[in-house]
Amino acid sequence: MPAPECLRKRRAPAAAASLGHVDLILATSVFTHLVETWSAWLVELHRLLGEEGLLAVTFKNRGSFEGPARAAWHEDWDEDQIGMHVYGAGLGWDKGGPAVYQSQWWLRAHWGRAFEFLHLEPESVGQGIAVMRKRPGHFEPEDLEALEPGEPREIAGLRYSLRHARRESA
């Protein structure tokens, strides 16, 4: 068995020498803070993985919703009303940065386009964890960002996030 090869974290996705040859990528507490670049990162990780490559990612869900729940104006977690929700969008990294929360249905609808879910645990140790296998095909960030056709929770999730962004900025 060859020694594991580690790729260092970067602020933006960058092409790597081992495209399509990585067996396993573990991303802990990464997608929990990516507001605008999450889809570009997922596409890049998809490109890095080999045909049967696995991606294990932590995410924030109802089990880690305590931060937003402390705000007097915030509503409780409702899986059907939340898609991808950002709390503290303008928060600097010196204060923890933004926190991104995703419901299970949203993860399956958006991340599931490029990855097959093998395991999805919404409440693990502070964060949920998803273990996924690379799906065949080529994907662009826009493919993952597109609304899921016929899914009414998409609009409900957007309304929820807009309502809370207004309250948070007031």
mmCIF file of C-alpha atoms in Angstrom:
data_model
loop_
_atom_site.group_PDB
_atom_site.id
_atom_site.type_symbol
_atom_site.label_atom_id
_atom_site.label_comp_id
_atom_site.label_asym_id
_atom_site.label_seq_id
_atom_site.Cartn_x
_atom_site.Cartn_y
_atom_site.Cartn_z
ATOM 1 C CA MET A 1 0.000 0.000 0.000
ATOM 2 C CA PRO A 2 1.484 3.367 -0.971
ATOM 3 C CA ALA A 3 1.939 6.061 1.633
ATOM 4 C CA PRO A 4 -0.961 8.540 1.789
ATOM 5 C CA GLU A 5 -0.486 11.764 -0.107
ATOM 6 C CA CYS A 6 -1.722 14.877 1.662
ATOM 7 C CA LEU A 7 -2.875 17.976 -0.173
ATOM 8 C CA ARG A 8 -2.681 21.194 1.807
ATOM 9 C CA LYS A 9 -5.695 23.455 2.209
ATOM 10 C CA ARG A 10 -6.057 26.464 -0.065
ATOM 11 C CA ARG A 11 -8.395 29.439 -0.167
ATOM 12 C CA ALA A 12 -9.547 28.667 -3.717
ATOM 13 C CA PRO A 13 -9.669 25.451 -5.742
ATOM 14 C CA ALA A 14 -6.534 24.861 -7.779
ATOM 15 C CA ALA A 15 -5.603 22.177 -10.295
ATOM 16 C CA ALA A 16 -3.553 19.362 -8.787
ATOM 17 C CA ALA A 17 -1.122 16.882 -10.306
ATOM 18 C CA SER A 18 -3.162 13.902 -9.118
ATOM 19 C CA LEU A 19 -6.418 14.688 -10.949
ATOM 20 C CA GLY A 20 -8.651 11.647 -11.039
ATOM 21 C CA HIS A 21 -6.369 9.513 -8.880
ATOM 22 C CA VAL A 22 -7.258 10.314 -5.272
ATOM 23 C CA ASP A 23 -9.036 7.505 -3.393
ATOM 24 C CA LEU A 24 -10.311 9.397 -0.354
ATOM 25 C CA ILE A 25 -10.774 13.054 0.534
ATOM 26 C CA LEU A 26 -11.722 14.110 4.050
ATOM 27 C CA ALA A 27 -13.024 17.665 4.490
ATOM 28 C CA THR A 28 -13.765 18.557 8.105
ATOM 29 C CA SER A 29 -15.243 21.936 8.992
ATOM 30 C CA VAL A 30 -14.736 23.246 5.454
ATOM 31 C CA PHE A 31 -18.183 23.281 3.846
ATOM 32 C CA THR A 32 -19.549 24.551 7.161
ATOM 33 C CA HIS A 33 -18.095 27.964 6.245
ATOM 34 C CA LEU A 34 -18.123 28.152 2.427
ATOM 35 C CA VAL A 35 -20.847 30.605 1.457
ATOM 36 C CA GLU A 36 -20.105 31.357 -2.189
ATOM 37 C CA THR A 37 -17.444 28.851 -3.256
ATOM 38 C CA TRP A 38 -18.946 25.580 -1.998
ATOM 39 C CA SER A 39 -19.943 24.403 -5.491
ATOM 40 C CA ALA A 40 -16.535 25.220 -7.021
ATOM 41 C CA TRP A 41 -14.860 23.260 -4.236
ATOM 42 C CA LEU A 42 -17.143 20.244 -4.696
ATOM 43 C CA VAL A 43 -16.470 20.257 -8.440
ATOM 44 C CA GLU A 44 -12.714 20.415 -7.768
ATOM 45 C CA LEU A 45 -12.869 17.542 -5.283
ATOM 46 C CA HIS A 46 -14.897 15.563 -7.826
ATOM 47 C CA ARG A 47 -12.114 16.133 -10.388
ATOM 48 C CA LEU A 48 -9.438 14.980 -7.932
ATOM 49 C CA LEU A 49 -11.175 11.718 -7.023
ATOM 50 C CA GLY A 50 -10.576 8.498 -8.911
ATOM 51 C CA GLU A 51 -13.492 6.592 -10.478
ATOM 52 C CA GLU A 52 -14.468 4.926 -7.189
ATOM 53 C CA GLY A 53 -13.137 7.759 -5.021
ATOM 54 C CA LEU A 54 -14.807 8.586 -1.722
ATOM 55 C CA LEU A 55 -15.476 11.987 -0.207
ATOM 56 C CA ALA A 56 -16.202 12.372 3.516
ATOM 57 C CA VAL A 57 -17.467 15.836 4.466
ATOM 58 C CA THR A 58 -18.747 17.345 7.686
ATOM 59 C CA PHE A 59 -21.682 19.747 7.574
ATOM 60 C CA LYS A 60 -23.858 21.720 9.977
ATOM 61 C CA ASN A 61 -27.430 20.591 10.500
ATOM 62 C CA ARG A 62 -29.959 20.573 13.326
ATOM 63 C CA GLY A 63 -27.413 19.115 15.787
ATOM 64 C CA SER A 64 -25.177 22.175 15.464
ATOM 65 C CA PHE A 65 -27.861 24.857 15.186
ATOM 66 C CA GLU A 66 -27.204 26.288 18.653
ATOM 67 C CA GLY A 67 -25.529 29.497 17.387
ATOM 68 C CA PRO A 68 -28.469 30.761 15.337
ATOM 69 C CA ALA A 69 -30.947 29.430 17.892
ATOM 70 C CA ARG A 70 -29.517 31.864 20.479
ATOM 71 C CA ALA A 71 -30.605 34.876 18.424
ATOM 72 C CA ALA A 72 -33.937 36.122 19.765
ATOM 73 C CA TRP A 73 -35.352 36.530 16.247
ATOM 74 C CA HIS A 74 -34.281 33.141 14.924
ATOM 75 C CA GLU A 75 -36.710 30.275 14.358
ATOM 76 C CA ASP A 76 -36.158 26.656 15.352
ATOM 77 C CA TRP A 77 -34.664 24.151 12.918
ATOM 78 C CA ASP A 78 -37.251 22.923 10.428
ATOM 79 C CA GLU A 79 -35.892 20.452 7.865
ATOM 80 C CA ASP A 80 -38.626 21.355 5.365
ATOM 81 C CA GLN A 81 -38.088 25.123 5.667
ATOM 82 C CA ILE A 82 -34.297 25.159 5.434
ATOM 83 C CA GLY A 83 -32.198 24.374 2.379
ATOM 84 C CA MET A 84 -28.746 25.944 2.599
ATOM 85 C CA HIS A 85 -28.819 28.617 5.286
ATOM 86 C CA VAL A 86 -26.011 31.068 6.096
ATOM 87 C CA TYR A 87 -25.747 32.580 9.558
ATOM 88 C CA GLY A 88 -23.325 35.463 10.091
ATOM 89 C CA ALA A 89 -22.640 36.036 6.389
ATOM 90 C CA GLY A 90 -20.581 39.164 7.018
ATOM 91 C CA LEU A 91 -18.777 37.861 10.086
ATOM 92 C CA GLY A 92 -14.983 38.147 9.883
ATOM 93 C CA TRP A 93 -12.742 35.129 10.392
ATOM 94 C CA ASP A 94 -11.434 36.687 13.605
ATOM 95 C CA LYS A 95 -14.976 36.179 14.941
ATOM 96 C CA GLY A 96 -15.455 32.669 13.552
ATOM 97 C CA GLY A 97 -16.628 33.577 10.059
ATOM 98 C CA PRO A 98 -19.972 32.639 8.556
ATOM 99 C CA ALA A 99 -21.687 29.384 9.467
ATOM 100 C CA VAL A 100 -23.419 27.370 6.733
ATOM 101 C CA TYR A 101 -26.229 24.935 7.568
ATOM 102 C CA GLN A 102 -27.748 22.417 5.152
ATOM 103 C CA SER A 103 -30.767 20.186 5.444
ATOM 104 C CA GLN A 104 -30.499 16.557 4.419
ATOM 105 C CA TRP A 105 -32.879 16.914 1.476
ATOM 106 C CA TRP A 106 -30.848 19.891 0.173
ATOM 107 C CA LEU A 107 -27.555 17.984 0.402
ATOM 108 C CA ARG A 108 -29.026 15.032 -1.487
ATOM 109 C CA ALA A 109 -30.576 17.311 -4.124
ATOM 110 C CA HIS A 110 -27.474 19.447 -4.778
ATOM 111 C CA TRP A 111 -24.388 17.478 -3.748
ATOM 112 C CA GLY A 112 -26.101 14.284 -4.906
ATOM 113 C CA ARG A 113 -25.810 15.399 -8.519
ATOM 114 C CA ALA A 114 -22.056 14.765 -8.454
ATOM 115 C CA PHE A 115 -21.857 12.227 -5.618
ATOM 116 C CA GLU A 116 -23.749 9.116 -4.534
ATOM 117 C CA PHE A 117 -24.538 9.239 -0.811
ATOM 118 C CA LEU A 118 -23.324 6.124 0.993
ATOM 119 C CA HIS A 119 -23.927 7.470 4.501
ATOM 120 C CA LEU A 120 -25.563 10.652 5.781
ATOM 121 C CA GLU A 121 -25.536 11.281 9.521
ATOM 122 C CA PRO A 122 -27.059 14.670 10.427
ATOM 123 C CA GLU A 123 -25.924 14.643 14.055
ATOM 124 C CA SER A 124 -22.482 13.299 14.728
ATOM 125 C CA VAL A 125 -19.923 14.916 17.038
ATOM 126 C CA GLY A 126 -21.031 18.550 16.769
ATOM 127 C CA GLN A 127 -21.484 18.319 13.003
ATOM 128 C CA GLY A 128 -23.080 15.883 10.612
ATOM 129 C CA ILE A 129 -21.057 13.748 8.239
ATOM 130 C CA ALA A 130 -21.682 12.648 4.671
ATOM 131 C CA VAL A 131 -19.748 9.850 2.992
ATOM 132 C CA MET A 132 -20.168 9.909 -0.776
ATOM 133 C CA ARG A 133 -18.838 8.161 -3.866
ATOM 134 C CA LYS A 134 -17.968 10.083 -7.006
ATOM 135 C CA ARG A 135 -20.600 9.828 -9.747
ATOM 136 C CA PRO A 136 -19.373 9.590 -13.330
ATOM 137 C CA GLY A 137 -19.520 12.730 -15.433
ATOM 138 C CA HIS A 138 -18.228 16.260 -15.650
ATOM 139 C CA PHE A 139 -19.816 18.956 -13.503
ATOM 140 C CA GLU A 140 -19.633 22.724 -13.283
ATOM 141 C CA PRO A 141 -20.484 24.763 -10.173
ATOM 142 C CA GLU A 142 -23.730 25.910 -11.825
ATOM 143 C CA ASP A 143 -24.854 22.273 -12.113
ATOM 144 C CA LEU A 144 -24.761 21.918 -8.334
ATOM 145 C CA GLU A 145 -26.203 25.363 -7.603
ATOM 146 C CA ALA A 146 -29.315 25.010 -9.789
ATOM 147 C CA LEU A 147 -32.651 24.678 -8.008
ATOM 148 C CA GLU A 148 -34.020 21.151 -7.824
ATOM 149 C CA PRO A 149 -36.924 20.971 -10.323
ATOM 150 C CA GLY A 150 -40.297 20.297 -8.723
ATOM 151 C CA GLU A 151 -38.945 20.647 -5.174
ATOM 152 C CA PRO A 152 -41.141 23.118 -3.217
ATOM 153 C CA ARG A 153 -38.693 23.143 -0.287
ATOM 154 C CA GLU A 154 -36.231 25.049 -2.500
ATOM 155 C CA ILE A 155 -38.460 28.151 -2.430
ATOM 156 C CA ALA A 156 -39.283 27.646 1.258
ATOM 157 C CA GLY A 157 -35.550 27.468 2.017
ATOM 158 C CA LEU A 158 -34.813 30.628 0.046
ATOM 159 C CA ARG A 159 -37.610 32.466 1.864
ATOM 160 C CA TYR A 160 -36.313 31.266 5.229
ATOM 161 C CA SER A 161 -32.779 32.468 4.461
ATOM 162 C CA LEU A 162 -33.965 35.815 3.099
ATOM 163 C CA ARG A 163 -36.166 36.396 6.157
ATOM 164 C CA HIS A 164 -33.255 35.670 8.482
ATOM 165 C CA ALA A 165 -30.733 37.706 6.491
ATOM 166 C CA ARG A 166 -33.043 40.714 6.867
ATOM 167 C CA ARG A 167 -33.388 40.172 10.608
ATOM 168 C CA GLU A 168 -29.675 39.547 11.064
ATOM 169 C CA SER A 169 -28.724 42.760 9.262
ATOM 170 C CA ALA A 170 -31.235 44.916 11.170
#
